[in-house]
Short mmCIF file of C-alpha atoms in Angstrom, two decimals:
data_model
loop_
_atom_site.label_atom_id
_atom_site.label_comp_id
_atom_site.label_asym_id
_atom_site.label_seq_id
_atom_site.Cartn_x
_atom_site.Cartn_y
_atom_site.Cartn_z
CA MET B 1 -37.53 -24.84 49.01
CA THR B 2 -39.73 -22.04 50.29
CA GLY B 3 -41.28 -19.55 47.93
CA ALA B 4 -39.33 -16.59 49.19
CA GLN B 5 -36.40 -16.77 46.78
CA LYS B 6 -35.09 -13.37 45.73
CA ILE B 7 -32.68 -14.56 43.08
CA THR B 8 -32.66 -17.97 41.39
CA LEU B 9 -30.02 -19.24 39.00
CA LYS B 10 -30.74 -22.40 37.03
CA GLY B 11 -28.18 -24.19 34.92
CA VAL B 12 -26.18 -21.03 34.27
CA ALA B 13 -23.19 -21.70 32.03
CA LYS B 14 -20.54 -19.37 30.68
CA ALA B 15 -17.37 -20.15 28.76
CA PHE B 16 -14.59 -17.79 27.70
CA GLY B 17 -13.02 -19.40 24.65
CA ASP B 18 -12.62 -23.06 25.62
CA LYS B 19 -12.44 -22.30 29.35
CA HIS B 20 -15.74 -23.25 31.01
CA VAL B 21 -16.00 -20.90 33.97
CA LEU B 22 -19.59 -21.72 34.90
CA ALA B 23 -20.90 -25.16 34.04
CA GLY B 24 -24.56 -25.40 34.97
CA LEU B 25 -24.68 -23.42 38.17
CA ASP B 26 -27.82 -23.68 40.34
CA LEU B 27 -28.33 -21.32 43.26
CA ASP B 28 -31.22 -19.93 45.28
CA VAL B 29 -30.73 -16.70 47.18
CA PRO B 30 -33.45 -16.42 49.85
CA ALA B 31 -35.03 -13.01 50.37
CA GLY B 32 -33.93 -10.97 53.36
CA GLN B 33 -30.94 -13.16 54.11
CA SER B 34 -27.23 -12.87 53.51
CA THR B 35 -25.83 -15.52 51.20
CA VAL B 36 -22.10 -15.89 50.67
CA ILE B 37 -20.51 -17.67 47.73
CA ILE B 38 -17.08 -19.05 48.56
CA GLY B 39 -14.55 -20.61 46.23
CA GLY B 40 -10.96 -20.38 45.11
CA SER B 41 -9.52 -17.66 42.95
CA GLY B 42 -10.69 -18.06 39.37
CA SER B 43 -13.58 -20.36 40.32
CA GLY B 44 -16.10 -18.05 38.67
CA LYS B 45 -17.48 -16.13 41.67
CA SER B 46 -17.15 -12.73 40.00
CA VAL B 47 -18.57 -14.06 36.74
CA THR B 48 -21.62 -15.27 38.65
CA LEU B 49 -22.25 -11.79 40.06
CA LYS B 50 -21.68 -10.17 36.69
CA CYS B 51 -24.17 -12.55 35.07
CA ILE B 52 -26.85 -11.56 37.58
CA LEU B 53 -26.08 -7.87 37.01
CA GLY B 54 -26.32 -8.37 33.26
CA LEU B 55 -22.72 -7.28 32.69
CA ILE B 56 -22.05 -10.70 31.18
CA ARG B 57 -24.61 -12.68 29.19
CA PRO B 58 -24.60 -16.38 30.15
CA ASP B 59 -24.34 -18.96 27.37
CA ALA B 60 -27.09 -21.09 28.89
CA GLY B 61 -29.44 -21.20 31.86
CA THR B 62 -31.87 -18.73 33.39
CA ILE B 63 -31.58 -16.09 36.08
CA THR B 64 -34.70 -14.83 37.80
CA ILE B 65 -35.08 -11.95 40.25
CA ASP B 66 -38.40 -11.91 42.16
CA GLY B 67 -39.67 -14.53 39.73
CA GLU B 68 -38.94 -12.33 36.71
CA ASP B 69 -36.60 -13.75 34.10
CA VAL B 70 -33.75 -11.26 33.68
CA THR B 71 -31.47 -13.40 31.51
CA ASP B 72 -32.24 -11.87 28.13
CA LEU B 73 -33.29 -8.33 28.85
CA SER B 74 -32.45 -5.34 26.68
CA ARG B 75 -30.09 -2.71 28.05
CA SER B 76 -32.83 -0.35 29.16
CA GLN B 77 -34.78 -3.14 30.86
CA LYS B 78 -31.58 -4.16 32.64
CA GLU B 79 -31.11 -0.59 33.84
CA GLU B 80 -34.59 -0.86 35.33
CA VAL B 81 -33.67 -4.09 37.15
CA ASN B 82 -30.35 -2.68 38.30
CA ARG B 83 -32.18 0.18 40.03
CA ARG B 84 -33.13 -2.42 42.66
CA ILE B 85 -29.54 -3.61 43.05
CA GLY B 86 -26.57 -2.00 44.76
CA MET B 87 -23.03 -3.27 44.43
CA LEU B 88 -19.88 -2.82 46.45
CA PHE B 89 -16.92 -3.46 44.17
CA GLN B 90 -13.73 -5.11 45.32
CA SER B 91 -11.59 -2.02 44.86
CA GLY B 92 -14.47 0.37 45.46
CA ALA B 93 -14.62 1.37 41.78
CA LEU B 94 -15.22 4.96 42.87
CA PHE B 95 -15.33 7.47 40.02
CA ASP B 96 -12.10 9.36 40.45
CA SER B 97 -13.33 12.34 38.45
CA LEU B 98 -16.00 13.01 41.10
CA SER B 99 -15.80 13.97 44.77
CA VAL B 100 -16.79 11.51 47.49
CA VAL B 101 -20.25 13.01 47.98
CA ASP B 102 -20.93 13.09 44.23
CA ASN B 103 -19.90 9.44 44.03
CA VAL B 104 -22.44 8.51 46.68
CA ALA B 105 -25.11 10.73 45.12
CA PHE B 106 -24.46 9.38 41.60
CA GLY B 107 -27.13 6.67 41.60
CA LEU B 108 -29.67 9.09 43.05
CA ILE B 109 -29.01 11.77 40.45
CA GLN B 110 -28.56 9.58 37.36
CA GLY B 111 -30.66 6.56 38.25
CA LYS B 112 -33.49 8.07 40.26
CA ARG B 113 -33.41 11.59 38.77
CA ILE B 114 -33.34 13.28 42.18
CA ALA B 115 -32.26 16.93 42.21
CA ARG B 116 -28.58 17.41 42.90
CA ARG B 117 -28.91 19.32 46.17
CA GLU B 118 -31.37 16.85 47.63
CA ALA B 119 -29.28 13.88 46.45
CA GLN B 120 -26.21 15.32 48.14
CA ALA B 121 -28.10 15.66 51.41
CA ILE B 122 -29.10 11.99 51.22
CA ALA B 123 -25.51 11.12 50.31
CA LEU B 124 -24.24 12.87 53.45
CA ASP B 125 -26.70 10.83 55.52
CA LYS B 126 -25.47 7.62 53.92
CA LEU B 127 -21.86 8.62 54.53
CA ALA B 128 -22.71 9.20 58.19
CA GLN B 129 -24.33 5.75 58.25
CA VAL B 130 -20.99 4.17 57.30
CA GLY B 131 -19.14 6.31 59.82
CA LEU B 132 -17.79 9.05 57.57
CA GLY B 133 -18.23 12.71 58.46
CA ARG B 134 -18.76 15.82 56.36
CA GLU B 135 -15.02 16.43 56.20
CA VAL B 136 -14.49 13.64 53.67
CA ALA B 137 -17.43 14.67 51.47
CA ASP B 138 -15.44 16.99 49.24
CA LEU B 139 -12.30 14.87 49.03
CA SER B 140 -11.34 13.12 45.85
CA PRO B 141 -11.37 9.28 46.01
CA ASP B 142 -7.60 9.08 45.49
CA GLU B 143 -7.10 10.90 48.80
CA LEU B 144 -8.78 8.09 50.72
CA SER B 145 -7.28 5.05 52.43
CA GLY B 146 -8.36 1.52 51.47
CA GLY B 147 -10.80 1.22 54.36
CA MET B 148 -12.36 4.60 53.63
CA ARG B 149 -12.76 3.71 49.95
CA LYS B 150 -14.70 0.60 50.98
CA ARG B 151 -16.90 2.70 53.23
CA VAL B 152 -17.62 5.18 50.46
CA GLY B 153 -18.26 2.28 48.09
CA LEU B 154 -20.70 0.84 50.65
CA ALA B 155 -22.42 4.22 51.06
CA ARG B 156 -22.77 4.44 47.27
CA ALA B 157 -24.15 0.90 47.09
CA ILE B 158 -26.85 1.60 49.68
CA ALA B 159 -27.61 5.18 48.61
CA THR B 160 -30.64 4.24 46.49
CA ASP B 161 -32.02 1.90 49.19
CA PRO B 162 -31.73 -1.18 46.99
CA GLU B 163 -33.56 -4.43 47.73
CA ILE B 164 -30.51 -6.46 46.77
CA ILE B 165 -26.88 -5.67 47.56
CA PHE B 166 -23.86 -7.46 46.10
CA PHE B 167 -20.54 -7.48 47.88
CA ASP B 168 -17.49 -8.42 45.83
CA GLU B 169 -14.73 -9.51 48.23
CA PRO B 170 -15.57 -6.84 50.82
CA THR B 171 -12.53 -7.48 53.01
CA THR B 172 -9.86 -8.13 50.39
CA GLY B 173 -6.94 -5.73 50.69
CA LEU B 174 -7.83 -4.59 54.21
CA ASP B 175 -6.08 -5.36 57.47
CA PRO B 176 -7.95 -7.86 59.72
CA ILE B 177 -9.31 -5.15 62.02
CA MET B 178 -10.57 -2.95 59.21
CA GLY B 179 -11.97 -6.09 57.58
CA ALA B 180 -13.98 -6.80 60.73
CA VAL B 181 -15.16 -3.19 60.89
CA ILE B 182 -16.38 -3.29 57.28
CA ASP B 183 -18.11 -6.65 57.88
CA GLU B 184 -19.87 -5.21 60.91
CA LEU B 185 -21.03 -2.25 58.84
CA ILE B 186 -22.28 -4.59 56.13
CA VAL B 187 -24.26 -6.69 58.61
CA LYS B 188 -25.69 -3.58 60.26
CA THR B 189 -26.76 -1.85 57.05
CA VAL B 190 -28.19 -4.98 55.47
CA LYS B 191 -30.23 -5.71 58.60
CA GLU B 192 -31.42 -2.11 58.87
CA MET B 193 -32.53 -2.02 55.27
CA GLY B 194 -33.99 -5.52 55.29
CA ALA B 195 -32.15 -6.13 52.04
CA THR B 196 -31.09 -9.38 50.43
CA ALA B 197 -27.31 -9.66 50.36
CA LEU B 198 -25.17 -11.77 48.07
CA SER B 199 -21.44 -11.70 48.70
CA ILE B 200 -18.47 -13.45 47.22
CA THR B 201 -15.31 -13.91 49.21
CA HIS B 202 -12.53 -16.32 50.06
CA ASP B 203 -12.00 -14.88 53.54
CA MET B 204 -13.49 -17.47 55.92
CA ALA B 205 -13.49 -15.11 58.92
CA SER B 206 -15.60 -12.72 56.87
CA VAL B 207 -17.95 -15.51 55.77
CA ARG B 208 -18.77 -16.39 59.38
CA ARG B 209 -19.40 -12.74 60.22
CA ILE B 210 -21.60 -11.68 57.32
CA GLY B 211 -23.22 -14.88 56.09
CA ASP B 212 -26.52 -16.53 56.95
CA ARG B 213 -26.06 -19.09 54.21
CA VAL B 214 -22.97 -20.32 52.40
CA ALA B 215 -22.61 -21.81 48.93
CA MET B 216 -19.36 -23.24 47.70
CA LEU B 217 -18.48 -22.80 44.03
CA HIS B 218 -16.08 -25.28 42.47
CA ASP B 219 -15.51 -26.22 38.82
CA GLY B 220 -18.34 -23.95 37.74
CA LYS B 221 -20.97 -25.56 39.97
CA ILE B 222 -22.32 -25.10 43.47
CA ILE B 223 -21.04 -28.21 45.24
CA TRP B 224 -22.36 -27.42 48.71
CA ASN B 225 -25.04 -25.12 50.04
CA GLY B 226 -26.18 -24.68 53.62
CA ALA B 227 -26.47 -22.52 56.71
CA VAL B 228 -23.27 -20.92 57.92
CA ALA B 229 -23.48 -22.84 61.21
CA GLU B 230 -23.37 -26.15 59.36
CA ILE B 231 -20.24 -25.39 57.43
CA ASP B 232 -17.91 -27.19 59.84
CA GLN B 233 -20.01 -30.36 59.56
CA SER B 234 -20.57 -30.20 55.82
CA GLY B 235 -19.15 -33.67 55.24
CA ASN B 236 -17.83 -32.35 51.94
CA GLU B 237 -14.10 -32.82 51.37
CA HIS B 238 -13.89 -29.78 49.10
CA VAL B 239 -15.51 -27.52 51.67
CA ASP B 240 -13.32 -28.88 54.46
CA GLN B 241 -10.19 -28.28 52.44
CA PHE B 242 -11.29 -24.74 51.62
CA ILE B 243 -12.37 -23.60 55.09
CA HIS B 244 -9.19 -24.96 56.65
CA GLY B 245 -7.00 -23.61 53.88
CA ARG B 246 -5.13 -26.84 53.17
CA ALA B 247 -2.92 -27.12 50.12
CA GLU B 248 -3.53 -30.89 49.98
CA GLY B 249 -6.96 -32.23 49.10
CA PRO B 250 -9.42 -32.82 46.32
CA ILE B 251 -9.15 -29.23 45.02
CA LYS B 252 -6.10 -28.91 42.80
CA MET B 253 -5.08 -25.31 42.30
CA GLY B 254 -3.55 -25.04 38.86
CA VAL B 255 -0.44 -22.91 39.15
CA ARG B 256 -1.44 -21.19 35.96
CA ALA B 257 -5.10 -20.75 36.91
CA MET N 1 -3.86 -26.44 2.74
CA ASN N 2 -2.43 -25.43 6.07
CA PHE N 3 -0.93 -22.25 4.69
CA LEU N 4 -4.45 -20.91 4.07
CA ARG N 5 -5.30 -21.08 7.73
CA PRO N 6 -3.34 -18.04 8.93
CA ILE N 7 -4.76 -16.00 6.05
CA GLY N 8 -8.27 -17.02 7.01
CA ARG N 9 -7.62 -16.25 10.63
CA VAL N 10 -6.35 -12.76 9.83
CA ALA N 11 -9.33 -12.14 7.54
CA ILE N 12 -11.82 -13.31 10.16
CA SER N 13 -10.28 -11.26 12.97
CA PHE N 14 -10.20 -8.22 10.69
CA LEU N 15 -13.89 -8.63 9.88
CA GLU N 16 -14.65 -9.18 13.56
CA ALA N 17 -12.85 -6.00 14.54
CA THR N 18 -14.61 -4.05 11.78
CA GLY N 19 -17.98 -5.35 12.91
CA ARG N 20 -17.28 -4.55 16.55
CA LEU N 21 -16.15 -1.04 15.68
CA ALA N 22 -19.21 -0.50 13.48
CA LEU N 23 -21.55 -1.60 16.28
CA PHE N 24 -19.71 0.57 18.79
CA THR N 25 -19.92 3.56 16.44
CA PHE N 26 -23.62 2.99 15.93
CA ARG N 27 -24.24 2.77 19.68
CA GLY N 28 -22.13 5.85 20.35
CA VAL N 29 -23.83 7.97 17.69
CA SER N 30 -27.32 6.82 18.65
CA HIS N 31 -26.66 7.97 22.23
CA CYS N 32 -25.45 11.34 20.90
CA VAL N 33 -28.87 12.09 19.45
CA ARG N 34 -31.12 10.57 22.13
CA PRO N 35 -31.81 12.24 25.49
CA PRO N 36 -30.90 12.43 28.30
CA PHE N 37 -27.85 14.53 27.49
CA PHE N 38 -25.10 15.47 29.88
CA PRO N 39 -24.44 19.19 29.22
CA ARG N 40 -21.92 19.48 32.07
CA LEU N 41 -19.89 16.57 30.75
CA ILE N 42 -20.06 17.86 27.18
CA LEU N 43 -18.89 21.29 28.31
CA ARG N 44 -16.00 19.82 30.28
CA GLN N 45 -14.90 17.76 27.27
CA MET N 46 -15.23 20.79 24.99
CA ILE N 47 -12.93 22.78 27.24
CA ASP N 48 -10.46 19.92 27.41
CA ILE N 49 -10.48 19.21 23.68
CA GLY N 50 -10.85 22.77 22.41
CA TYR N 51 -9.29 25.19 24.83
CA PHE N 52 -6.44 23.11 26.21
CA SER N 53 -5.37 21.94 22.74
CA LEU N 54 -4.91 25.53 21.58
CA PRO N 55 -1.19 25.86 22.48
CA VAL N 56 -0.21 22.63 20.74
CA VAL N 57 -2.31 23.28 17.65
CA GLY N 58 -1.26 26.95 17.54
CA MET N 59 2.44 26.09 17.68
CA THR N 60 2.02 23.48 14.98
CA ALA N 61 0.14 25.93 12.77
CA ILE N 62 2.55 28.85 13.10
CA PHE N 63 5.66 26.79 12.32
CA THR N 64 3.92 25.04 9.45
CA GLY N 65 2.95 28.42 7.96
CA MET N 66 6.52 29.68 8.36
CA VAL N 67 8.04 26.60 6.74
CA LEU N 68 5.54 26.74 3.89
CA ALA N 69 6.47 30.34 3.11
CA LEU N 70 10.20 29.54 3.16
CA GLN N 71 9.91 26.40 1.08
CA SER N 72 7.54 27.73 -1.55
CA TYR N 73 9.62 30.90 -1.87
CA SER N 74 12.86 29.01 -2.43
CA GLY N 75 11.07 26.82 -4.97
CA PHE N 76 9.14 29.47 -6.85
CA ALA N 77 12.09 31.87 -6.95
CA ARG N 78 13.66 29.51 -9.49
CA PHE N 79 11.09 30.55 -12.11
CA ASN N 80 10.25 34.03 -10.85
CA ALA N 81 6.87 33.07 -9.42
CA GLU N 82 7.45 34.47 -5.90
CA SER N 83 4.03 36.12 -5.95
CA ALA N 84 2.43 32.67 -5.65
CA VAL N 85 3.84 32.23 -2.12
CA ALA N 86 0.84 33.83 -0.39
CA THR N 87 -1.66 31.73 -2.32
CA VAL N 88 0.27 28.52 -1.74
CA VAL N 89 0.48 29.19 1.98
CA VAL N 90 -3.19 30.01 2.46
CA LEU N 91 -4.51 27.18 0.28
CA SER N 92 -2.20 24.55 1.80
CA ILE N 93 -3.10 25.60 5.31
CA THR N 94 -6.87 25.87 4.93
CA ARG N 95 -7.39 22.88 2.67
CA GLU N 96 -4.90 20.33 3.97
CA LEU N 97 -2.34 21.13 6.62
CA GLY N 98 -4.61 22.93 9.07
CA PRO N 99 -7.12 20.12 9.51
CA VAL N 100 -4.67 17.22 9.06
CA LEU N 101 -1.96 18.50 11.39
CA ALA N 102 -4.48 19.69 13.98
CA GLY N 103 -6.19 16.30 13.73
CA LEU N 104 -2.92 14.45 14.23
CA MET N 105 -1.86 16.64 17.17
CA VAL N 106 -5.26 16.24 18.82
CA ALA N 107 -5.07 12.47 18.18
CA GLY N 108 -1.86 12.44 20.21
CA ARG N 109 -3.20 14.67 22.94
CA ILE N 110 -6.88 13.85 23.25
CA GLY N 111 -7.14 10.38 21.70
CA ALA N 112 -4.47 9.12 24.07
CA SER N 113 -5.95 10.72 27.17
CA ILE N 114 -9.48 9.49 26.38
CA ALA N 115 -8.22 5.94 25.83
CA ALA N 116 -6.17 6.05 29.04
CA GLU N 117 -9.00 7.49 31.11
CA ILE N 118 -11.77 5.17 29.89
CA GLY N 119 -9.31 2.24 29.84
CA THR N 120 -8.40 2.84 33.48
CA MET N 121 -12.09 3.14 34.34
CA ARG N 122 -12.65 -0.18 32.59
CA VAL N 123 -9.89 -2.08 34.40
CA THR N 124 -10.79 -0.58 37.81
CA GLU N 125 -14.44 -1.64 37.29
CA GLN N 126 -15.68 1.96 37.17
CA VAL N 127 -17.40 1.22 33.84
CA ASP N 128 -19.21 -1.74 35.45
CA ALA N 129 -20.04 0.48 38.42
CA LEU N 130 -21.82 2.90 36.05
CA THR N 131 -24.04 0.06 34.86
CA THR N 132 -24.89 -0.98 38.41
CA LEU N 133 -25.88 2.64 39.09
CA SER N 134 -28.39 2.50 36.20
CA THR N 135 -26.27 4.67 33.94
CA ASN N 136 -25.41 3.55 30.44
CA PRO N 137 -21.61 3.84 30.13
CA VAL N 138 -21.80 4.58 26.41
CA LYS N 139 -24.18 7.45 27.03
CA TYR N 140 -22.20 8.80 29.97
CA LEU N 141 -18.63 8.33 28.73
CA VAL N 142 -18.68 8.01 24.95
CA ALA N 143 -21.43 10.33 23.69
CA PRO N 144 -20.20 13.55 25.39
CA ARG N 145 -16.70 13.00 24.01
CA LEU N 146 -17.94 12.31 20.48
CA ILE N 147 -20.08 15.45 20.54
CA ALA N 148 -17.30 17.61 21.97
CA GLY N 149 -14.68 16.30 19.52
CA THR N 150 -16.88 16.78 16.47
CA LEU N 151 -17.83 20.32 17.50
CA MET N 152 -14.51 21.57 18.81
CA LEU N 153 -12.08 20.46 16.12
CA PRO N 154 -13.54 22.80 13.47
CA CYS N 155 -13.13 25.70 15.93
CA LEU N 156 -9.55 24.68 16.58
CA VAL N 157 -8.83 24.39 12.86
CA LEU N 158 -10.33 27.80 12.13
CA ILE N 159 -7.92 29.30 14.66
CA ALA N 160 -5.08 27.17 13.29
CA ASP N 161 -5.85 28.48 9.78
CA ILE N 162 -5.48 32.07 10.96
CA ILE N 163 -2.31 31.38 12.94
CA GLY N 164 -0.81 29.38 10.06
CA VAL N 165 -1.44 32.15 7.54
CA PHE N 166 0.00 34.61 10.03
CA GLY N 167 3.14 32.46 10.29
CA GLY N 168 3.56 32.60 6.52
CA TYR N 169 2.99 36.34 6.62
CA LEU N 170 5.68 36.84 9.28
CA ILE N 171 8.33 35.05 7.22
CA SER N 172 7.29 36.62 3.93
CA VAL N 173 7.24 40.18 5.25
CA PHE N 174 10.12 40.19 7.71
CA LYS N 175 12.49 37.71 6.11
CA LEU N 176 11.66 37.56 2.41
CA ASP N 177 10.93 41.30 2.09
CA PHE N 178 7.41 41.05 0.69
CA ASN N 179 5.23 44.15 0.90
CA ALA N 180 2.82 43.54 3.80
CA THR N 181 -0.32 44.97 2.12
CA ASN N 182 0.51 43.24 -1.11
CA TYR N 183 0.97 39.90 0.65
CA LEU N 184 -2.37 40.09 2.44
CA GLN N 185 -4.07 41.08 -0.78
CA LEU N 186 -2.58 38.07 -2.56
CA THR N 187 -3.70 35.87 0.34
CA TRP N 188 -7.32 36.99 -0.07
CA GLU N 189 -7.40 37.14 -3.83
CA PHE N 190 -7.55 33.46 -4.69
CA LEU N 191 -9.10 32.18 -1.48
CA LYS N 192 -12.62 30.76 -1.99
CA PRO N 193 -15.09 30.01 0.81
CA MET N 194 -14.99 26.35 -0.20
CA ASP N 195 -11.28 26.14 0.67
CA VAL N 196 -12.01 27.00 4.28
CA ILE N 197 -15.31 25.13 4.52
CA SER N 198 -13.83 21.89 3.20
CA GLY N 199 -11.11 22.16 5.83
CA LEU N 200 -13.67 22.66 8.58
CA VAL N 201 -15.74 19.68 7.43
CA LYS N 202 -12.58 17.61 7.44
CA ALA N 203 -11.88 18.85 10.96
CA ALA N 204 -15.29 17.73 12.19
CA VAL N 205 -14.72 14.26 10.72
CA PHE N 206 -11.23 14.07 12.24
CA GLY N 207 -12.57 15.19 15.62
CA PHE N 208 -15.13 12.39 15.47
CA ILE N 209 -12.44 9.87 14.47
CA VAL N 210 -10.06 10.87 17.27
CA THR N 211 -12.66 10.73 20.03
CA LEU N 212 -14.23 7.55 18.63
CA MET N 213 -10.87 5.74 18.53
CA GLY N 214 -10.01 6.92 22.04
CA CYS N 215 -13.36 5.75 23.39
CA TYR N 216 -13.39 2.48 21.45
CA HIS N 217 -9.94 1.33 22.49
CA GLY N 218 -10.35 2.54 26.05
CA TYR N 219 -13.78 0.94 26.40
CA ASN N 220 -12.51 -2.43 25.17
CA SER N 221 -9.20 -2.45 27.02
CA ARG N 222 -8.38 -5.55 29.04
CA GLY N 223 -5.64 -6.65 31.34
CA GLY N 224 -4.45 -4.00 33.76
CA ALA N 225 -1.83 -1.34 33.18
CA GLN N 226 -0.43 -3.09 30.13
CA GLY N 227 -3.86 -3.27 28.54
CA VAL N 228 -4.43 0.43 29.12
CA GLY N 229 -1.03 1.19 27.59
CA ARG N 230 -1.89 -0.90 24.55
CA ALA N 231 -5.28 0.80 24.25
CA THR N 232 -3.61 4.22 24.32
CA THR N 233 -1.13 3.30 21.61
CA ASN N 234 -3.82 1.72 19.46
CA ALA N 235 -6.06 4.75 19.85
CA VAL N 236 -3.37 7.16 18.63
CA VAL N 237 -2.10 4.96 15.81
CA SER N 238 -5.55 4.00 14.49
CA ALA N 239 -6.83 7.57 14.77
CA SER N 240 -3.80 8.89 12.85
CA MET N 241 -4.16 6.26 10.12
CA LEU N 242 -7.89 6.84 9.77
CA ILE N 243 -7.35 10.62 9.63
CA LEU N 244 -4.92 10.27 6.73
CA ALA N 245 -7.20 7.83 4.91
CA ALA N 246 -10.33 9.91 5.53
CA ASN N 247 -8.43 12.99 4.37
CA TYR N 248 -7.82 11.41 0.99
CA VAL N 249 -11.47 10.38 0.64
CA LEU N 250 -12.74 13.82 1.65
CA THR N 251 -10.28 15.62 -0.63
CA SER N 252 -11.37 13.49 -3.57
CA ILE N 253 -15.02 14.27 -2.77
CA PHE N 254 -14.43 18.03 -2.48
CA PHE N 255 -11.84 18.61 -5.17
CA GLY N 256 -11.86 15.35 -7.16
CA ASP N 257 -13.46 16.63 -10.33
#
């Protein structure tokens, strides 16, 4: 492996009760590239992201960002680390007590202590970057459509110019066209910012559009890891079953999972 | 020995819950006294808790005062002690009924809405989003509500005291044919500062309990709409129970000897 790993997970394990969601997960996320984690529902993709963000403390293993161990940091140290990370949540997770522009400016005002007026000006720029005009700035998030919520969520994630951006199922809940539009925006913004992107999704069309590298998560471990171009020749039965969406194969979806 | 198991399980989960609540309380209070503060959020909560609860608390107070006057009159008339009505009304209202009934009404109004709001933010990942934007959710969501509740409930109760006494006055003067001047004089005569102050201290404690329970149950809610519903119910029920229990403890401290 080259030295330019942005995020490294080693032997990360997490259990909820007697359910082992992550069982010794190893993953390298190379700097400046877009890595996508794929896997079935309930395979632990979200838990992986939340462990890196420090929202969930892993039971075992280490997580390093830029070579710095972030596994056991205090809350305030984690806040410091999270200043370098932006995240687009699956449903947007916009604050519905704040207007669109205040949502986007939130990280600038609270995290970076930028004056409100200045932060709002930056927020308007970021909104323009994701294709939203001034007219939506004063709307409340519940007045927005699904696609617009994702755009605002994306603008909020990139507002502080983070080095790392997480995308949690960026296309889920959108129609295929809007999904493609959002993917295009993601690729464009990530390239422009030179950021490291880590996404989780189960939408294969999206994977091929936004990913440089793909890692497949199954039974709490990464079972395959490679460039997105190699995914069709992975030689891994699990990956083949997943990318072709077959009900029959080595992966057994528990009905109750 | 199997019959011991359920008992042990209940005991352990009770201790767990107590420990979790104690830690949450400690975190919440420590953020109340450490900067940065959020004056805008505190002000908004103060308006919500104080100003918008006025109609409910006022209505409760006036009818309680009226009922007290009627009841104590019909009781005391049996042994010609009608002149005690004014004293009974003012002491009952300021010492007990003002703070307790206002606390219970606010538990229903504010405790429920806090639990529902924070609970919804939790299940829609808005609480996680705060963390990713380098903002401590306890500082941003919990501390302003605790401060506002603890400060505003005494104000509400002071107003409720006045309205309650006025309710008793209305009934006594216009229905029971008391002399108005005489009634007011009797109201003042036996009222000590401690009667009112103890009620206001109780109110501050109840305000803290209501907002704490709302925040605690909302913050820890899980599992979608049903989870938020459960959190709301638990917030109101636990706040009401704790208010009644704390009321006994405080009364025995103030007037026990």
